[in-house]
Amino acid sequence: MERARKLKPLLNRIPDIQRGVSQQREHILTNTILIGQVPPISIAMKEDDVEKSAVNLRARTLLDRMAELGVDEVASDASGNPVGIIKGSAETDRCIVVAAHMDTVYHFEQEAHLAIDDKVISGPGIIDNSISLGILLSLPELIRALDLRFDCDIVIVGLNESIGAKNLSSIRRFLDNWKRPIAAGIILEGAELGRLNYFSRSMSRYEISCEIPMKSGWENKYGSNAILIINDVINRILEIHLPQRPQTQIIIGKIEGGIKHGDLALTGELGLEIESASNEMVQAISRKIEDIVDSIAHEYLVDLRIKKISGVDAARLEYTHPLVKNTIEILETLKIKPIIESSESELSIFLNHKIPAITIGLTHGENYHTENASAEIEPLVQGVTQLLAVLQSIDKGVTDEQ
């Protein structure tokens, strides 16, 4: 089989790649700490006493560091994403995109203190997704130090607007404006090692808000309660029939409301997500929830609103696609058990642009979205080896064989 014939020499080289990555561990950790300390925020900056538009601190740090490391081409795209190009040896327009989001679920606005010992790096945002940004920055030196040869250009991209209401806008705009053919995309996530996403379910994410006008006297003491109204919304949503096929679920993931124990809550918010293998099913469930919100708003005579903040369409590579099969063989060679599941993230945008893509995890971690998040150091060697091997397999033409 042609695919297996091409892959075998690469699989045989994996132990050598792993040893080389291990020797570059300090370089990887240095880059990870450098970018991990920087808060994922944008600020207005002045240049020659002229105030410029808001600058993303992580984007600026990535650009400066890539220039220091001698990346062949370094620039910001129209969306402010830092982009670096590691030139390949062949005269070809084709490239491989390696991307990681720069924003974090756990938000922080001051320089972070990261703690490091022999086993882990700890601090806000480290596992999701500063560790991936550290790997992005380390790729140029890893490729040089391990004397890896690529025909295609390797394009490394930091994405500054991905999470929540930002609705993956950075990768959408990047792919909309990128003119060169992309052989494949690899999306990096800190956790978990073995993670392999090659399909996305359809997803819509909503916020439902309830506001009750402030009144004086007993009306405010014994009137409507936003938390109870939100609770009614939840109860009616839970009555919606969900089919087993296509597999569909409603995830209620966030609820807020009220100010103090003794006052009726005048505001309440609910965050939920609808996921399904079917775009049409997500749309149908969305309409039902919108009807529930309208109905309860009229019943209680309150300001109850629903807002869609993000969404992606279902898309997938087949399990038989050579990019998927080769990645699984690479993981198994590294004695890593593949963890296969859907990912409603940048992956969906690549796949809906008809670009073969996967999301991979780089290490193990804990407390993902807290101030005390941690990332294990030792498994990083396997995670980075996996990335370099997948890059080489794509460069050998694996995505051309489908």
GROMACS .gro file of C-alpha atoms in nm:
model
  402
    1MET     CA    1   0.000   0.000   0.000
    2GLU     CA    2   0.143   0.335  -0.109
    3ARG     CA    3   0.047   0.522   0.208
    4ALA     CA    4   0.209   0.263   0.433
    5ARG     CA    5   0.522   0.255   0.216
    6LYS     CA    6   0.566   0.632   0.247
    7LEU     CA    7   0.493   0.635   0.618
    8LYS     CA    8   0.722   0.351   0.727
    9PRO     CA    9   1.055   0.545   0.705
   10LEU     CA   10   0.899   0.827   0.909
   11LEU     CA   11   0.772   0.589   1.177
   12ASN     CA   12   1.121   0.439   1.198
   13ARG     CA   13   1.264   0.788   1.259
   14ILE     CA   14   1.028   0.874   1.545
   15PRO     CA   15   1.269   0.759   1.823
   16ASP     CA   16   1.539   0.989   1.680
   17ILE     CA   17   1.293   1.280   1.659
   18GLN     CA   18   1.187   1.216   2.017
   19ARG     CA   19   1.548   1.226   2.139
   20GLY     CA   20   1.604   1.550   1.952
   21VAL     CA   21   1.292   1.708   2.100
   22SER     CA   22   1.403   1.602   2.449
   23GLN     CA   23   1.729   1.792   2.398
   24GLN     CA   24   1.528   2.105   2.311
   25ARG     CA   25   1.313   2.092   2.624
   26GLU     CA   26   1.461   2.406   2.782
   27HIS     CA   27   1.401   2.603   2.463
   28ILE     CA   28   1.037   2.493   2.461
   29LEU     CA   29   0.987   2.584   2.827
   30THR     CA   30   1.151   2.925   2.778
   31ASN     CA   31   0.913   3.012   2.496
   32THR     CA   32   0.615   2.881   2.690
   33ILE     CA   33   0.693   3.093   2.995
   34LEU     CA   34   0.764   3.397   2.778
   35ILE     CA   35   0.423   3.391   2.612
   36GLY     CA   36   0.235   3.246   2.910
   37GLN     CA   37   0.317   3.545   3.130
   38VAL     CA   38   0.160   3.789   2.883
   39PRO     CA   39  -0.209   3.867   2.948
   40PRO     CA   40  -0.445   3.794   2.655
   41ILE     CA   41  -0.566   4.153   2.625
   42SER     CA   42  -0.551   4.442   2.380
   43ILE     CA   43  -0.441   4.791   2.484
   44ALA     CA   44  -0.405   5.127   2.310
   45MET     CA   45  -0.039   5.206   2.248
   46LYS     CA   46   0.149   5.512   2.131
   47GLU     CA   47   0.423   5.527   1.871
   48ASP     CA   48   0.606   5.860   1.821
   49ASP     CA   49   0.340   6.023   2.042
   50VAL     CA   50   0.066   5.905   1.806
   51GLU     CA   51  -0.194   5.674   1.958
   52LYS     CA   52  -0.240   5.361   1.752
   53SER     CA   53  -0.535   5.126   1.748
   54ALA     CA   54  -0.554   4.861   2.019
   55VAL     CA   55  -0.264   4.615   2.011
   56ASN     CA   56  -0.301   4.258   2.133
   57LEU     CA   57  -0.015   4.200   2.377
   58ARG     CA   58   0.021   3.832   2.296
   59ALA     CA   59   0.016   3.899   1.923
   60ARG     CA   60   0.291   4.160   1.962
   61THR     CA   61   0.498   3.921   2.178
   62LEU     CA   62   0.467   3.640   1.922
   63LEU     CA   63   0.570   3.872   1.638
   64ASP     CA   64   0.872   4.004   1.828
   65ARG     CA   65   0.982   3.657   1.935
   66MET     CA   66   0.943   3.508   1.586
   67ALA     CA   67   1.159   3.789   1.447
   68GLU     CA   68   1.424   3.720   1.714
   69LEU     CA   69   1.423   3.351   1.622
   70GLY     CA   70   1.486   3.426   1.256
   71VAL     CA   71   1.154   3.309   1.113
   72ASP     CA   72   1.173   3.374   0.737
   73GLU     CA   73   0.864   3.594   0.710
   74VAL     CA   74   0.685   3.759   1.003
   75ALA     CA   75   0.380   3.986   0.983
   76SER     CA   76   0.030   4.050   1.113
   77ASP     CA   77  -0.260   3.968   0.886
   78ALA     CA   78  -0.559   4.198   0.835
   79SER     CA   79  -0.720   4.065   1.154
   80GLY     CA   80  -0.414   4.122   1.372
   81ASN     CA   81  -0.318   3.755   1.386
   82PRO     CA   82   0.060   3.709   1.412
   83VAL     CA   83   0.177   3.497   1.118
   84GLY     CA   84   0.520   3.345   1.063
   85ILE     CA   85   0.634   3.150   0.757
   86ILE     CA   86   0.911   2.890   0.778
   87LYS     CA   87   1.018   2.850   0.418
   88GLY     CA   88   1.033   2.505   0.262
   89SER     CA   89   1.292   2.390   0.011
   90ALA     CA   90   1.064   2.337  -0.288
   91GLU     CA   91   0.924   2.596  -0.527
   92THR     CA   92   0.560   2.543  -0.439
   93ASP     CA   93   0.270   2.760  -0.327
   94ARG     CA   94   0.135   2.482  -0.104
   95CYS     CA   95   0.174   2.526   0.268
   96ILE     CA   96   0.084   2.361   0.599
   97VAL     CA   97  -0.088   2.580   0.860
   98VAL     CA   98  -0.023   2.523   1.231
   99ALA     CA   99  -0.251   2.736   1.449
  100ALA     CA  100  -0.329   2.793   1.817
  101HIS     CA  101  -0.570   3.031   1.988
  102MET     CA  102  -0.417   3.304   2.204
  103ASP     CA  103  -0.720   3.395   2.417
  104THR     CA  104  -0.801   3.207   2.737
  105VAL     CA  105  -1.120   3.098   2.912
  106TYR     CA  106  -0.973   3.211   3.245
  107HIS     CA  107  -0.925   3.582   3.181
  108PHE     CA  108  -0.641   3.778   3.339
  109GLU     CA  109  -0.528   4.135   3.271
  110GLN     CA  110  -0.197   4.155   3.458
  111GLU     CA  111   0.127   3.973   3.386
  112ALA     CA  112   0.084   3.618   3.513
  113HIS     CA  113   0.316   3.449   3.757
  114LEU     CA  114   0.401   3.102   3.629
  115ALA     CA  115   0.555   2.847   3.864
  116ILE     CA  116   0.775   2.570   3.727
  117ASP     CA  117   0.937   2.263   3.879
  118ASP     CA  118   1.067   1.934   3.742
  119LYS     CA  119   0.720   1.804   3.662
  120VAL     CA  120   0.475   2.086   3.585
  121ILE     CA  121   0.428   2.447   3.482
  122SER     CA  122   0.145   2.614   3.673
  123GLY     CA  123  -0.045   2.937   3.625
  124PRO     CA  124  -0.352   3.090   3.459
  125GLY     CA  125  -0.413   2.988   3.098
  126ILE     CA  126  -0.109   2.758   3.082
  127ILE     CA  127  -0.285   2.443   2.960
  128ASP     CA  128  -0.547   2.627   2.754
  129ASN     CA  129  -0.362   2.748   2.559
  130SER     CA  130  -0.026   2.907   2.645
  131ILE     CA  131   0.159   2.576   2.616
  132SER     CA  132   0.050   2.551   2.251
  133LEU     CA  133   0.177   2.902   2.180
  134GLY     CA  134   0.511   2.804   2.333
  135ILE     CA  135   0.527   2.512   2.088
  136LEU     CA  136   0.440   2.742   1.796
  137LEU     CA  137   0.731   2.967   1.891
  138SER     CA  138   0.962   2.667   1.929
  139LEU     CA  139   0.890   2.516   1.587
  140PRO     CA  140   1.155   2.713   1.391
  141GLU     CA  141   1.438   2.612   1.626
  142LEU     CA  142   1.311   2.253   1.652
  143ILE     CA  143   1.313   2.219   1.275
  144ARG     CA  144   1.667   2.359   1.256
  145ALA     CA  145   1.806   2.164   1.550
  146LEU     CA  146   1.663   1.832   1.431
  147ASP     CA  147   1.766   1.906   1.070
  148LEU     CA  148   1.414   1.837   0.942
  149ARG     CA  149   1.353   1.906   0.574
  150PHE     CA  150   1.022   2.028   0.437
  151ASP     CA  151   0.917   2.094   0.079
  152CYS     CA  152   0.611   2.296   0.185
  153ASP     CA  153   0.623   2.621   0.378
  154ILE     CA  154   0.511   2.588   0.740
  155VAL     CA  155   0.277   2.875   0.834
  156ILE     CA  156   0.242   2.934   1.209
  157VAL     CA  157  -0.054   3.144   1.323
  158GLY     CA  158  -0.163   3.279   1.660
  159LEU     CA  159  -0.538   3.340   1.671
  160ASN     CA  160  -0.639   3.635   1.886
  161GLU     CA  161  -1.018   3.604   1.872
  162SER     CA  162  -1.151   3.251   1.912
  163ILE     CA  163  -1.334   3.188   2.238
  164GLY     CA  164  -1.700   3.252   2.325
  165ALA     CA  165  -1.870   3.548   2.162
  166LYS     CA  166  -1.564   3.603   1.942
  167ASN     CA  167  -1.701   3.304   1.751
  168LEU     CA  168  -1.371   3.190   1.597
  169SER     CA  169  -1.357   3.516   1.403
  170SER     CA  170  -0.976   3.510   1.368
  171ILE     CA  171  -0.956   3.178   1.185
  172ARG     CA  172  -1.262   3.265   0.976
  173ARG     CA  173  -1.100   3.585   0.850
  174PHE     CA  174  -0.758   3.424   0.811
  175LEU     CA  175  -0.889   3.149   0.584
  176ASP     CA  176  -1.119   3.386   0.396
  177ASN     CA  177  -0.823   3.607   0.305
  178TRP     CA  178  -0.544   3.348   0.263
  179LYS     CA  179  -0.470   3.307  -0.108
  180ARG     CA  180  -0.225   3.016  -0.119
  181PRO     CA  181  -0.338   2.650  -0.133
  182ILE     CA  182  -0.324   2.482   0.209
  183ALA     CA  183  -0.223   2.116   0.209
  184ALA     CA  184  -0.358   2.066   0.562
  185GLY     CA  185  -0.418   2.241   0.892
  186ILE     CA  186  -0.311   2.138   1.243
  187ILE     CA  187  -0.477   2.304   1.542
  188LEU     CA  188  -0.285   2.283   1.869
  189GLU     CA  189  -0.449   2.246   2.210
  190GLY     CA  190  -0.265   2.201   2.537
  191ALA     CA  191  -0.465   1.901   2.654
  192GLU     CA  192  -0.493   1.611   2.643
  193LEU     CA  193  -0.207   1.417   2.490
  194GLY     CA  194  -0.367   1.163   2.255
  195ARG     CA  195  -0.650   1.397   2.162
  196LEU     CA  196  -0.735   1.360   1.796
  197ASN     CA  197  -1.026   1.557   1.654
  198TYR     CA  198  -1.110   1.519   1.288
  199PHE     CA  199  -1.482   1.599   1.290
  200SER     CA  200  -1.704   1.872   1.430
  201ARG     CA  201  -2.065   1.852   1.530
  202SER     CA  202  -2.305   2.133   1.452
  203MET     CA  203  -2.319   2.376   1.743
  204SER     CA  204  -2.507   2.691   1.844
  205ARG     CA  205  -2.428   2.874   2.167
  206TYR     CA  206  -2.681   3.106   2.330
  207GLU     CA  207  -2.711   3.346   2.619
  208ILE     CA  208  -3.055   3.408   2.769
  209SER     CA  209  -3.090   3.718   2.987
  210CYS     CA  210  -3.372   3.832   3.215
  211GLU     CA  211  -3.405   4.189   3.344
  212ILE     CA  212  -3.674   4.315   3.581
  213PRO     CA  213  -3.714   4.693   3.628
  214MET     CA  214  -3.611   4.822   3.970
  215LYS     CA  215  -3.911   4.924   4.183
  216SER     CA  216  -3.945   5.065   4.532
  217GLY     CA  217  -4.121   4.930   4.839
  218TRP     CA  218  -4.305   4.599   4.862
  219GLU     CA  219  -4.318   4.548   4.483
  220ASN     CA  220  -3.943   4.500   4.480
  221LYS     CA  221  -3.965   4.275   4.787
  222TYR     CA  222  -4.243   4.048   4.664
  223GLY     CA  223  -4.238   4.090   4.286
  224SER     CA  224  -4.091   3.877   4.008
  225ASN     CA  225  -3.763   3.695   4.060
  226ALA     CA  226  -3.526   3.669   3.764
  227ILE     CA  227  -3.367   3.350   3.897
  228LEU     CA  228  -3.704   3.175   3.918
  229ILE     CA  229  -3.790   3.292   3.568
  230ILE     CA  230  -3.460   3.155   3.437
  231ASN     CA  231  -3.540   2.834   3.626
  232ASP     CA  232  -3.872   2.814   3.440
  233VAL     CA  233  -3.683   2.855   3.112
  234ILE     CA  234  -3.454   2.566   3.209
  235ASN     CA  235  -3.746   2.340   3.303
  236ARG     CA  236  -3.920   2.397   2.971
  237ILE     CA  237  -3.598   2.346   2.775
  238LEU     CA  238  -3.549   2.013   2.952
  239GLU     CA  239  -3.893   1.905   2.826
  240ILE     CA  240  -3.776   1.927   2.463
  241HIS     CA  241  -3.758   1.582   2.304
  242LEU     CA  242  -3.407   1.509   2.180
  243PRO     CA  243  -3.355   1.230   1.924
  244GLN     CA  244  -3.094   0.961   1.971
  245ARG     CA  245  -3.022   0.978   1.599
  246PRO     CA  246  -2.891   1.215   1.494
  247GLN     CA  247  -2.731   1.234   1.837
  248THR     CA  248  -2.833   1.567   1.988
  249GLN     CA  249  -2.788   1.733   2.325
  250ILE     CA  250  -2.853   2.060   2.504
  251ILE     CA  251  -2.579   2.155   2.748
  252ILE     CA  252  -2.673   2.406   3.018
  253GLY     CA  253  -2.333   2.525   3.127
  254LYS     CA  254  -2.367   2.862   3.297
  255ILE     CA  255  -2.614   3.045   3.521
  256GLU     CA  256  -2.585   3.375   3.707
  257GLY     CA  257  -2.825   3.602   3.892
  258GLY     CA  258  -2.898   3.826   4.185
  259ILE     CA  259  -2.688   4.042   4.415
  260LYS     CA  260  -2.757   3.942   4.776
  261HIS     CA  261  -2.943   3.682   4.980
  262GLY     CA  262  -3.230   3.902   5.098
  263ASP     CA  263  -3.325   4.076   4.773
  264LEU     CA  264  -3.518   3.937   4.480
  265ALA     CA  265  -3.293   3.886   4.181
  266LEU     CA  266  -3.363   4.153   3.919
  267THR     CA  267  -3.122   4.005   3.666
  268GLY     CA  268  -3.041   3.654   3.559
  269GLU     CA  269  -2.841   3.493   3.280
  270LEU     CA  270  -2.830   3.145   3.135
  271GLY     CA  271  -2.568   3.007   2.899
  272LEU     CA  272  -2.638   2.698   2.691
  273GLU     CA  273  -2.515   2.510   2.390
  274ILE     CA  274  -2.698   2.292   2.138
  275GLU     CA  275  -2.492   2.020   1.970
  276SER     CA  276  -2.590   1.767   1.707
  277ALA     CA  277  -2.450   1.571   1.416
  278SER     CA  278  -2.716   1.749   1.208
  279ASN     CA  279  -2.721   2.121   1.122
  280GLU     CA  280  -3.096   2.097   1.064
  281MET     CA  281  -3.156   1.950   1.410
  282VAL     CA  282  -2.962   2.231   1.579
  283GLN     CA  283  -3.172   2.484   1.387
  284ALA     CA  284  -3.496   2.310   1.487
  285ILE     CA  285  -3.400   2.297   1.857
  286SER     CA  286  -3.291   2.661   1.841
  287ARG     CA  287  -3.634   2.764   1.715
  288LYS     CA  288  -3.802   2.573   1.997
  289ILE     CA  289  -3.589   2.747   2.259
  290GLU     CA  290  -3.655   3.086   2.101
  291ASP     CA  291  -4.030   3.013   2.123
  292ILE     CA  292  -3.993   2.916   2.490
  293VAL     CA  293  -3.817   3.246   2.565
  294ASP     CA  294  -4.084   3.449   2.382
  295SER     CA  295  -4.364   3.265   2.561
  296ILE     CA  296  -4.219   3.313   2.910
  297ALA     CA  297  -4.140   3.679   2.841
  298HIS     CA  298  -4.510   3.741   2.767
  299GLU     CA  299  -4.631   3.533   3.062
  300TYR     CA  300  -4.416   3.714   3.320
  301LEU     CA  301  -4.416   4.056   3.147
  302VAL     CA  302  -4.039   4.085   3.181
  303ASP     CA  303  -3.750   4.165   2.950
  304LEU     CA  304  -3.636   3.813   2.860
  305ARG     CA  305  -3.406   3.787   2.560
  306ILE     CA  306  -3.207   3.523   2.378
  307LYS     CA  307  -2.889   3.596   2.185
  308LYS     CA  308  -2.682   3.364   1.971
  309ILE     CA  309  -2.316   3.430   2.047
  310SER     CA  310  -2.144   3.165   1.836
  311GLY     CA  311  -2.193   2.860   1.618
  312VAL     CA  312  -2.031   2.621   1.374
  313ASP     CA  313  -2.162   2.381   1.110
  314ALA     CA  314  -2.104   2.008   1.117
  315ALA     CA  315  -1.805   1.890   0.914
  316ARG     CA  316  -1.574   1.591   0.914
  317LEU     CA  317  -1.292   1.395   0.766
  318GLU     CA  318  -1.364   1.026   0.737
  319TYR     CA  319  -1.175   0.785   0.960
  320THR     CA  320  -1.026   0.639   0.642
  321HIS     CA  321  -0.872   0.973   0.536
  322PRO     CA  322  -0.493   0.927   0.519
  323LEU     CA  323  -0.432   1.229   0.746
  324VAL     CA  324  -0.637   1.058   1.018
  325LYS     CA  325  -0.491   0.712   0.959
  326ASN     CA  326  -0.132   0.837   0.959
  327THR     CA  327  -0.183   1.042   1.276
  328ILE     CA  328  -0.324   0.738   1.455
  329GLU     CA  329  -0.024   0.529   1.347
  330ILE     CA  330   0.211   0.802   1.472
  331LEU     CA  331   0.032   0.811   1.808
  332GLU     CA  332   0.046   0.433   1.838
  333THR     CA  333   0.417   0.432   1.753
  334LEU     CA  334   0.463   0.675   2.044
  335LYS     CA  335   0.253   0.438   2.260
  336ILE     CA  336  -0.016   0.704   2.299
  337LYS     CA  337  -0.377   0.589   2.299
  338PRO     CA  338  -0.581   0.806   2.058
  339ILE     CA  339  -0.871   0.995   2.218
  340ILE     CA  340  -1.115   1.051   1.934
  341GLU     CA  341  -1.406   1.293   1.977
  342SER     CA  342  -1.566   1.592   1.808
  343SER     CA  343  -1.433   1.947   1.840
  344GLU     CA  344  -1.655   2.247   1.780
  345SER     CA  345  -1.363   2.483   1.725
  346GLU     CA  346  -1.122   2.610   1.458
  347LEU     CA  347  -1.129   2.258   1.312
  348SER     CA  348  -1.481   2.312   1.182
  349ILE     CA  349  -1.376   2.625   0.995
  350PHE     CA  350  -1.089   2.446   0.818
  351LEU     CA  351  -1.311   2.153   0.723
  352ASN     CA  352  -1.590   2.378   0.595
  353HIS     CA  353  -1.328   2.543   0.371
  354LYS     CA  354  -1.256   2.192   0.233
  355ILE     CA  355  -0.911   2.189   0.393
  356PRO     CA  356  -0.805   1.861   0.560
  357ALA     CA  357  -0.736   1.937   0.925
  358ILE     CA  358  -0.701   1.783   1.270
  359THR     CA  359  -0.677   1.908   1.627
  360ILE     CA  360  -0.416   1.745   1.850
  361GLY     CA  361  -0.333   1.768   2.221
  362LEU     CA  362   0.021   1.822   2.346
  363THR     CA  363   0.039   1.715   2.711
  364HIS     CA  364  -0.164   1.638   3.023
  365GLY     CA  365  -0.300   1.903   3.256
  366GLU     CA  366  -0.529   1.985   3.545
  367ASN     CA  367  -0.759   2.269   3.655
  368TYR     CA  368  -0.780   2.385   3.294
  369HIS     CA  369  -0.975   2.709   3.341
  370THR     CA  370  -0.858   2.826   3.682
  371GLU     CA  371  -0.583   3.043   3.824
  372ASN     CA  372  -0.399   2.725   3.926
  373ALA     CA  373  -0.401   2.548   3.590
  374SER     CA  374  -0.107   2.316   3.532
  375ALA     CA  375   0.063   2.143   3.239
  376GLU     CA  376   0.289   1.840   3.271
  377ILE     CA  377   0.637   1.883   3.126
  378GLU     CA  378   0.750   1.526   3.052
  379PRO     CA  379   0.463   1.432   2.815
  380LEU     CA  380   0.540   1.745   2.610
  381VAL     CA  381   0.827   1.558   2.447
  382GLN     CA  382   0.582   1.303   2.307
  383GLY     CA  383   0.336   1.578   2.214
  384VAL     CA  384   0.592   1.775   2.016
  385THR     CA  385   0.732   1.460   1.853
  386GLN     CA  386   0.378   1.378   1.743
  387LEU     CA  387   0.341   1.726   1.588
  388LEU     CA  388   0.670   1.707   1.397
  389ALA     CA  389   0.590   1.359   1.268
  390VAL     CA  390   0.244   1.466   1.150
  391LEU     CA  391   0.396   1.769   0.976
  392GLN     CA  392   0.643   1.546   0.794
  393SER     CA  393   0.372   1.301   0.691
  394ILE     CA  394   0.168   1.586   0.540
  395ASP     CA  395   0.477   1.717   0.362
  396LYS     CA  396   0.527   1.370   0.209
  397GLY     CA  397   0.191   1.409   0.034
  398VAL     CA  398  -0.036   1.216   0.267
  399THR     CA  399  -0.330   1.447   0.200
  400ASP     CA  400  -0.288   1.403  -0.175
  401GLU     CA  401  -0.367   1.032  -0.162
  402GLN     CA  402  -0.737   1.051  -0.072
   0.00000   0.00000   0.00000
